[in-house]
Short mmCIF file of C-alpha atoms in Angstrom, two decimals:
data_model
loop_
_atom_site.label_atom_id
_atom_site.label_comp_id
_atom_site.label_asym_id
_atom_site.label_seq_id
_atom_site.Cartn_x
_atom_site.Cartn_y
_atom_site.Cartn_z
CA MET U 1 0.05 0.45 0.20
CA THR U 2 0.93 3.43 -0.33
CA TYR U 3 0.04 7.12 -0.09
CA ARG U 4 -0.32 10.16 -1.40
CA LEU U 5 -0.88 13.70 -0.23
CA LEU U 6 -3.75 15.77 -0.61
CA ILE U 7 -3.09 19.15 0.91
CA GLY U 8 -0.78 19.88 3.72
CA ARG U 9 3.05 18.75 4.17
CA LEU U 10 3.34 15.12 5.17
CA GLY U 11 3.11 14.25 9.21
CA GLU U 12 1.79 17.99 10.03
CA PHE U 13 -1.28 19.58 11.69
CA GLY U 14 -3.73 19.63 9.03
CA SER U 15 -2.69 17.07 5.97
CA THR U 16 -4.07 14.85 4.31
CA VAL U 17 -3.59 11.56 2.55
CA MET U 18 -4.83 8.75 0.11
CA LEU U 19 -4.56 5.03 0.58
CA GLU U 20 -4.05 3.96 -2.69
CA CYS U 21 -2.82 0.18 -4.11
CA SER U 22 -0.50 -1.15 -5.93
CA THR U 23 -1.49 -2.94 -9.50
CA GLY U 24 -3.57 -5.86 -9.66
CA PHE U 25 -5.06 -4.88 -6.00
CA TYR U 26 -8.05 -2.86 -4.96
CA LEU U 27 -8.91 -0.84 -1.86
CA GLY U 28 -11.47 -2.97 0.64
CA VAL U 29 -13.97 -1.28 2.52
CA GLY U 30 -13.02 1.42 5.55
CA HIS U 31 -11.54 4.95 5.66
CA ARG U 32 -9.58 5.42 2.31
CA THR U 33 -8.10 8.79 3.22
CA LEU U 34 -6.31 10.10 6.50
CA ARG U 35 -5.97 13.41 8.21
CA CYS U 36 -3.42 13.71 10.99
CA LEU U 37 -4.85 15.53 14.26
CA ALA U 38 -4.06 18.05 16.90
CA ASN U 39 -3.28 14.77 18.98
CA GLY U 40 -1.08 13.65 16.91
CA THR U 41 -2.97 10.86 15.28
CA TRP U 42 -3.96 10.19 12.43
CA GLU U 43 -8.03 10.36 11.82
CA GLY U 44 -9.47 6.69 10.40
CA SER U 45 -6.86 5.05 11.52
CA ASP U 46 -8.12 2.84 13.30
CA ASP U 47 -10.79 1.59 10.63
CA PRO U 48 -8.09 2.27 7.24
CA ALA U 49 -9.39 0.22 3.20
CA LEU U 50 -6.87 -2.57 2.99
CA CYS U 51 -5.58 -4.02 -0.66
CA LYS U 52 -6.59 -7.16 -1.61
CA ILE U 53 -5.40 -8.28 -4.60
CA ILE U 54 -8.00 -8.28 -8.03
CA SER U 55 -9.94 -11.39 -9.00
CA CYS U 56 -10.88 -12.30 -12.50
CA GLY U 57 -13.36 -15.20 -11.61
CA GLU U 58 -13.00 -18.47 -12.04
CA LEU U 59 -12.43 -19.51 -16.04
CA PRO U 60 -14.18 -22.49 -17.61
CA THR U 61 -12.69 -25.63 -18.43
CA PRO U 62 -14.24 -25.48 -22.05
CA PRO U 63 -16.16 -29.34 -23.09
CA PHE U 64 -13.64 -31.36 -24.66
CA GLY U 65 -10.42 -30.04 -23.12
CA THR U 66 -8.59 -29.27 -20.31
CA LYS U 67 -7.62 -26.46 -18.02
CA LEU U 68 -4.04 -25.81 -16.29
CA GLY U 69 -4.00 -23.58 -13.54
CA THR U 70 -6.48 -22.76 -10.81
CA LEU U 71 -5.52 -19.61 -9.41
CA THR U 72 -7.64 -16.88 -10.69
CA THR U 73 -5.61 -13.47 -8.87
CA PHE U 74 -4.44 -11.17 -10.73
CA GLY U 75 -1.61 -12.17 -13.02
CA ALA U 76 -2.38 -15.73 -12.85
CA THR U 77 -2.60 -17.64 -15.79
CA ALA U 78 -4.83 -20.85 -17.11
CA ILE U 79 -3.19 -22.76 -20.58
CA PHE U 80 -5.91 -24.81 -22.02
CA MET U 81 -5.75 -28.08 -24.56
CA CYS U 82 -8.29 -30.12 -27.07
CA ASN U 83 -9.12 -33.91 -26.54
CA HIS U 84 -8.16 -35.49 -29.36
CA GLY U 85 -10.16 -34.53 -32.62
CA TYR U 86 -11.10 -31.40 -31.46
CA THR U 87 -9.59 -28.34 -32.61
CA LEU U 88 -8.74 -25.00 -29.94
CA VAL U 89 -10.43 -22.07 -31.21
CA GLY U 90 -9.56 -18.69 -29.21
CA SER U 91 -6.54 -18.02 -27.18
CA HIS U 92 -4.41 -21.20 -25.95
CA VAL U 93 -3.29 -19.08 -22.98
CA ARG U 94 -5.58 -16.10 -20.05
CA GLU U 95 -3.97 -14.68 -17.84
CA CYS U 96 -5.82 -12.36 -15.66
CA GLY U 97 -5.35 -8.43 -16.11
CA ALA U 98 -5.29 -5.51 -13.47
CA ASP U 99 -8.86 -4.87 -14.72
CA GLY U 100 -9.96 -7.84 -13.49
CA LEU U 101 -10.45 -9.49 -17.18
CA TRP U 102 -8.98 -12.45 -18.72
CA SER U 103 -6.66 -11.80 -21.38
CA GLY U 104 -7.65 -13.26 -25.01
CA ALA U 105 -10.57 -14.79 -26.36
CA GLU U 106 -12.98 -17.56 -25.65
CA THR U 107 -11.17 -20.75 -25.51
CA LYS U 108 -13.31 -23.86 -27.03
CA CYS U 109 -12.67 -27.44 -28.08
CA LEU U 110 -14.32 -27.71 -31.69
CA ALA U 111 -14.94 -30.80 -33.70
CA GLY U 112 -12.79 -30.64 -36.21
CA HIS U 113 -10.03 -31.11 -37.62
CA CYS U 114 -8.79 -27.98 -39.53
CA ASP U 115 -7.32 -24.42 -37.42
CA SER U 116 -9.70 -21.56 -38.94
CA PRO U 117 -8.61 -21.43 -42.96
CA ASP U 118 -6.25 -18.65 -44.45
CA PRO U 119 -8.48 -14.93 -44.60
CA ILE U 120 -8.16 -13.30 -48.57
CA VAL U 121 -7.59 -9.87 -48.74
CA ASN U 122 -10.56 -8.65 -51.28
CA GLY U 123 -12.76 -11.66 -50.71
CA HIS U 124 -15.00 -13.81 -48.66
CA ILE U 125 -14.58 -17.18 -47.25
CA SER U 126 -17.74 -18.76 -47.60
CA GLY U 127 -18.55 -21.81 -44.56
CA ASP U 128 -17.48 -22.41 -41.31
CA GLY U 129 -16.97 -25.57 -40.78
CA SER U 130 -13.53 -27.00 -40.34
CA SER U 131 -14.09 -31.39 -39.63
CA TYR U 132 -12.93 -34.22 -41.83
CA ARG U 133 -13.86 -33.03 -45.39
CA ASP U 134 -15.75 -30.09 -44.74
CA THR U 135 -14.71 -27.11 -47.31
CA VAL U 136 -14.78 -23.87 -47.35
CA VAL U 137 -15.37 -21.24 -50.60
CA TYR U 138 -12.89 -18.09 -51.91
CA GLN U 139 -14.71 -15.46 -53.01
CA CYS U 140 -13.49 -12.49 -53.99
CA MET U 141 -15.04 -8.88 -54.38
CA LEU U 142 -16.21 -6.87 -57.20
CA GLY U 143 -13.53 -6.23 -59.36
CA TYR U 144 -11.49 -8.28 -57.71
CA ARG U 145 -10.77 -12.06 -59.33
CA LEU U 146 -9.64 -15.27 -57.98
CA ILE U 147 -6.22 -16.48 -58.10
CA GLY U 148 -6.19 -20.04 -57.61
CA THR U 149 -8.75 -22.24 -56.20
CA SER U 150 -11.34 -21.25 -54.56
CA VAL U 151 -12.57 -24.42 -52.42
CA ARG U 152 -10.93 -26.01 -50.09
CA ILE U 153 -11.46 -29.14 -48.18
CA CYS U 154 -10.52 -30.39 -44.40
CA GLN U 155 -8.76 -33.11 -44.42
CA GLN U 156 -7.20 -36.24 -42.60
CA ASP U 157 -4.20 -34.70 -42.10
CA HIS U 158 -5.87 -31.70 -40.44
CA ARG U 159 -4.42 -29.38 -43.33
CA TRP U 160 -6.74 -26.71 -45.13
CA SER U 161 -6.16 -28.73 -49.15
CA GLY U 162 -4.05 -26.61 -51.93
CA THR U 163 -3.22 -22.76 -51.35
CA THR U 164 -4.77 -20.00 -50.10
CA PRO U 165 -6.00 -18.16 -53.16
CA VAL U 166 -5.47 -14.23 -54.09
CA CYS U 167 -8.34 -11.48 -55.20
CA VAL U 168 -6.17 -9.35 -57.66
CA PRO U 169 -7.36 -6.16 -59.77
CA ILE U 170 -10.05 -7.52 -62.29
CA THR U 171 -7.76 -5.49 -65.41
CA CYS U 172 -8.22 -5.13 -68.57
CA GLY U 173 -4.49 -3.83 -69.56
CA HIS U 174 -3.51 -1.38 -72.31
CA PRO U 175 -5.98 -1.01 -74.80
CA GLY U 176 -2.85 0.14 -77.19
CA ASN U 177 -2.60 2.90 -79.07
CA PRO U 178 -5.27 3.84 -82.40
CA ALA U 179 -2.67 3.84 -85.33
CA ASN U 180 -1.65 7.85 -86.21
CA GLY U 181 -3.95 9.19 -82.98
CA ARG U 182 -2.94 7.99 -79.02
CA THR U 183 -4.92 6.51 -76.29
CA ASN U 184 -5.86 9.06 -72.80
CA GLY U 185 -5.75 7.13 -69.37
CA SER U 186 -3.63 5.38 -66.76
CA GLU U 187 -6.07 3.50 -65.00
CA PHE U 188 -6.63 -0.09 -66.99
CA ASN U 189 -8.88 -1.81 -64.52
CA LEU U 190 -12.74 -2.47 -64.08
CA ASN U 191 -15.10 0.10 -64.81
CA ASP U 192 -12.26 2.29 -66.03
CA VAL U 193 -12.80 4.56 -69.08
CA VAL U 194 -9.91 5.87 -71.65
CA ASN U 195 -10.67 7.59 -74.52
CA PHE U 196 -9.03 7.66 -78.34
CA THR U 197 -7.71 10.74 -80.16
CA CYS U 198 -5.97 10.98 -83.22
CA ASN U 199 -3.31 12.95 -84.75
CA LYS U 200 -3.57 16.37 -86.59
CA GLY U 201 -4.97 15.84 -90.45
CA TYR U 202 -7.05 12.79 -89.10
CA ILE U 203 -10.82 12.00 -87.99
CA LEU U 204 -11.25 9.36 -85.50
CA SER U 205 -13.79 6.16 -87.47
CA GLY U 206 -14.88 4.22 -84.47
CA ASN U 207 -15.95 4.23 -80.65
CA ALA U 208 -13.97 7.45 -78.82
CA ARG U 209 -14.62 5.81 -75.66
CA ALA U 210 -14.20 2.42 -73.90
CA GLN U 211 -14.88 0.77 -70.54
CA CYS U 212 -12.91 -1.97 -68.75
CA ARG U 213 -15.35 -5.05 -68.34
CA LEU U 214 -16.17 -7.83 -65.54
CA ASN U 215 -14.80 -9.99 -68.59
CA GLY U 216 -11.59 -8.14 -68.42
CA GLN U 217 -12.34 -6.70 -72.04
CA TRP U 218 -12.65 -3.74 -73.40
CA SER U 219 -16.23 -2.30 -74.12
CA ASN U 220 -15.47 -0.97 -77.58
CA PRO U 221 -12.64 -1.98 -79.49
CA LEU U 222 -9.71 0.03 -80.89
CA PRO U 223 -11.06 2.82 -83.29
CA VAL U 224 -9.79 3.90 -86.49
CA CYS U 225 -7.75 7.51 -86.94
CA LYS U 226 -8.42 8.20 -90.81
CA VAL U 227 -6.70 11.09 -93.09
CA VAL U 228 -8.59 14.32 -93.34
CA ASN U 229 -9.25 14.28 -97.47
CA CYS U 230 -9.85 18.28 -99.04
CA SER U 231 -12.37 18.18 -102.13
CA ASP U 232 -11.81 18.22 -105.06
CA PRO U 233 -10.29 21.88 -105.83
CA GLY U 234 -11.26 21.76 -109.49
CA HIS U 235 -9.48 22.78 -111.97
CA VAL U 236 -8.42 26.30 -113.22
CA GLU U 237 -9.96 27.89 -116.33
CA ASN U 238 -7.20 28.34 -119.08
CA GLY U 239 -5.09 26.79 -115.94
CA VAL U 240 -2.63 23.54 -115.59
CA ARG U 241 -3.17 21.64 -112.58
CA GLN U 242 -0.10 19.89 -110.36
CA SER U 243 -0.18 17.25 -107.96
CA GLY U 244 2.51 14.83 -108.57
CA LEU U 245 -0.57 12.79 -107.41
CA HIS U 246 -1.74 9.22 -108.97
CA TYR U 247 -5.36 8.88 -110.83
CA PRO U 248 -8.25 9.20 -108.78
CA GLU U 249 -6.15 12.23 -107.00
CA ILE U 250 -6.99 11.91 -103.87
CA PHE U 251 -6.62 15.62 -101.15
CA SER U 252 -5.00 14.18 -98.12
CA TYR U 253 -4.00 16.33 -95.65
CA GLY U 254 -0.95 17.95 -96.05
CA VAL U 255 -0.82 17.66 -100.03
CA THR U 256 -0.26 20.52 -101.91
CA VAL U 257 -1.64 21.78 -106.04
CA VAL U 258 0.68 23.96 -107.48
CA ILE U 259 -1.56 25.73 -110.39
CA HIS U 260 0.24 27.33 -113.47
CA CYS U 261 -1.78 29.29 -116.05
CA LYS U 262 -1.65 28.72 -119.88
CA ARG U 263 0.29 31.31 -121.97
CA GLY U 264 -1.14 34.39 -122.79
CA TYR U 265 -2.77 34.41 -119.70
CA TYR U 266 -1.70 35.69 -115.52
CA LEU U 267 -3.13 34.01 -112.23
CA LEU U 268 -4.60 36.70 -110.07
CA GLY U 269 -4.44 34.58 -105.70
CA SER U 270 -2.01 31.74 -104.84
CA ALA U 271 -0.41 29.31 -106.80
CA ILE U 272 0.11 26.30 -104.34
CA LEU U 273 -2.58 25.67 -102.07
CA THR U 274 -2.49 23.28 -99.11
CA CYS U 275 -4.82 21.00 -98.39
CA GLN U 276 -4.98 21.59 -93.74
CA HIS U 277 -5.95 19.13 -91.16
CA ASN U 278 -10.01 20.69 -91.10
CA GLY U 279 -10.96 19.18 -94.72
CA LEU U 280 -10.08 22.84 -96.31
CA TRP U 281 -7.85 24.13 -98.59
CA ASP U 282 -5.82 27.20 -96.69
CA ARG U 283 -6.48 29.55 -99.49
CA PRO U 284 -8.99 30.28 -102.13
CA THR U 285 -8.09 28.47 -105.95
CA PRO U 286 -6.84 31.26 -108.02
CA ARG U 287 -8.05 32.99 -111.65
CA CYS U 288 -6.57 32.71 -114.49
CA LEU U 289 -6.83 35.87 -116.73
CA ALA U 290 -6.23 36.48 -119.94
CA ILE U 291 -3.42 39.01 -120.18
CA SER U 292 -4.05 42.99 -121.08
CA CYS U 293 -2.33 45.39 -122.98
CA GLY U 294 -4.94 47.73 -121.84
CA ASP U 295 -6.27 51.30 -124.33
CA PRO U 296 -3.39 51.73 -126.15
CA GLY U 297 -5.74 55.15 -127.36
CA VAL U 298 -5.62 56.59 -131.58
CA PRO U 299 -3.21 59.70 -132.31
CA PRO U 300 -4.28 62.23 -133.64
CA ASN U 301 -6.20 62.01 -136.92
CA ALA U 302 -5.56 58.39 -137.16
CA VAL U 303 -8.09 55.50 -138.08
CA VAL U 304 -8.08 51.73 -135.56
CA SER U 305 -8.65 48.66 -136.94
CA GLY U 306 -8.96 44.99 -135.73
CA THR U 307 -9.78 43.52 -133.07
CA HIS U 308 -11.29 45.61 -129.53
CA SER U 309 -10.06 43.17 -126.66
CA TRP U 310 -6.51 44.29 -126.31
CA THR U 311 -5.19 40.92 -124.96
CA TYR U 312 -2.31 38.81 -125.68
CA GLY U 313 -2.32 37.98 -129.44
CA SER U 314 -4.29 41.17 -130.48
CA VAL U 315 -3.12 42.86 -133.12
CA LEU U 316 -3.82 46.50 -134.06
CA GLN U 317 -3.52 48.70 -137.27
CA TYR U 318 -3.09 51.66 -138.12
CA SER U 319 -3.79 54.54 -140.78
CA CYS U 320 -4.27 57.84 -141.77
CA LEU U 321 -7.46 60.18 -142.50
CA PRO U 322 -6.60 61.73 -146.06
CA GLY U 323 -4.79 63.69 -146.99
CA GLU U 324 -1.71 62.51 -144.15
CA VAL U 325 0.97 59.72 -144.09
CA LEU U 326 1.67 57.09 -141.53
CA VAL U 327 5.00 57.15 -139.95
CA GLY U 328 6.07 55.00 -137.65
CA ASN U 329 4.66 50.91 -137.13
CA SER U 330 0.88 49.95 -138.99
CA THR U 331 0.41 47.49 -136.80
CA ARG U 332 1.22 46.91 -133.41
CA ASN U 333 0.79 43.64 -131.10
CA CYS U 334 -0.08 42.80 -127.52
CA GLN U 335 2.61 40.95 -126.35
CA GLU U 336 3.06 38.35 -123.11
CA ASP U 337 4.99 40.73 -120.28
CA GLY U 338 1.25 42.77 -121.44
CA THR U 339 3.02 45.80 -123.93
CA TRP U 340 2.00 46.43 -127.17
CA SER U 341 5.45 45.89 -129.70
CA GLY U 342 6.95 49.46 -131.12
CA ALA U 343 6.11 52.59 -130.39
CA PRO U 344 2.76 54.73 -131.26
CA PRO U 345 2.72 55.85 -134.72
CA TYR U 346 0.89 59.75 -135.96
CA CYS U 347 0.44 60.72 -139.14
CA THR U 348 1.53 63.67 -141.24
CA GLY U 349 -0.24 67.65 -140.89
CA ALA U 350 -1.85 66.68 -138.03
CA SER U 351 -4.03 70.01 -136.89
CA PRO U 352 -2.27 71.95 -134.21
CA GLY U 353 -3.52 71.67 -130.67
CA LEU U 354 -5.04 68.22 -130.83
CA CYS U 355 -2.95 65.42 -128.75
CA GLY U 356 -4.97 62.44 -129.36
CA ASP U 357 -6.49 59.43 -126.95
CA PRO U 358 -3.51 58.49 -125.02
CA GLY U 359 -5.12 55.20 -124.07
CA ILE U 360 -6.35 53.98 -120.40
CA PRO U 361 -2.94 51.72 -118.79
CA PRO U 362 -4.70 48.05 -117.92
CA HIS U 363 -6.13 47.63 -114.20
CA GLY U 364 -6.25 51.64 -114.80
CA THR U 365 -9.17 53.88 -114.78
CA ARG U 366 -9.02 57.65 -116.95
CA LEU U 367 -10.75 60.54 -116.05
CA GLY U 368 -11.36 63.30 -117.51
CA GLY U 369 -13.40 63.21 -120.59
CA GLU U 370 -13.06 62.39 -123.76
CA GLU U 371 -11.99 65.98 -125.63
CA PHE U 372 -7.54 65.96 -125.62
CA LYS U 373 -6.62 69.76 -127.05
CA THR U 374 -4.33 71.61 -125.93
CA LYS U 375 -4.32 72.10 -121.73
CA SER U 376 -6.91 68.89 -120.88
CA LEU U 377 -5.51 67.36 -117.94
CA LEU U 378 -5.77 64.06 -117.78
CA ARG U 379 -6.11 61.78 -114.30
CA PHE U 380 -5.02 58.02 -114.13
CA SER U 381 -5.59 55.31 -111.08
CA CYS U 382 -5.38 52.32 -110.32
CA GLU U 383 -6.73 48.65 -109.47
CA ALA U 384 -6.62 48.00 -106.07
CA GLY U 385 -3.30 45.99 -105.55
CA TYR U 386 -2.22 47.35 -108.40
CA ASN U 387 0.78 51.01 -108.09
CA LEU U 388 0.81 53.33 -110.70
CA ILE U 389 4.11 54.24 -112.09
CA GLY U 390 4.50 56.99 -114.05
CA SER U 391 2.04 60.66 -113.94
CA ALA U 392 -1.31 60.47 -112.24
CA GLU U 393 -1.92 63.35 -114.57
CA ARG U 394 -1.42 64.74 -118.28
#
């Protein structure tokens, strides 16, 4: 027994102590606290509480077994054994603790040969028999599959047949990547989902997603990534198309087409077209337009005959009014570079004060009227996309 000071200094008048017991003992009936009186005695010392050893009570002997040990107080142990043909279930050795309880689990002797079957992680066992020829069945939780034998039998040698199976996650494995595409996802177990995408310039044909099923198979096969095709850009009038493709031409992503114009025509737009990943050409189809030399005008007192289209290959014929003589070339041709051949002719004896028609440059316009007398003013401008070279006013 020990003392614990509650009030004052030990041994002085008015001090109070509490009686305490060692581990495994408890205070019985009587005074548990003592107080120092003025006469030098302890109040309550005539009937102090005493420490008594803790008892855990009698442990019964299990049927079909024996128990070694008769004590039931703190620190006492009991050892259990089962008769031949019976299996001990629970604790083989139990000890009386300071809390008044026996350690371990209740001991039983069951008629059987085998111990409890080994547990299985992520699964459960059906069947609770352990006698000779009793069976247990192992099953896995949802999302897992059994590796090993699902049924085990209690044998005559007190062992369960076979080995303990294991439950492993159901997995479908990586489904692979579609050609010219990829699989997105890092988990491939039951109910996991992967998504399929195609590389730039390819379009998905098939299912874009798949889910891992209970049978370990993906719900959908791998899709196919088909190359994107552009529509036929067509043939340009008065032009020649070159693609380097064999017949029949298929204009897939990345294919380029080159357009050339025939002689006498010029290209308006881009000469190279490229099929893009969205199935559209990167530029609009160009056009081949006839080369024009423009209106060359009419010299004073001259007459111009021939075609009036002023395009490549056109021929103009010059002559003078009666009484005039033509000086220079009598014909002029529209050339491939967009200019007229030779210099403009003129007629001798021209009326003073007349300059004649100066013409209109190709892709240009003229303002100022149709009179070409002295002090007449003409203004020239170009179409959008063209720059004026020369005088803007004459």
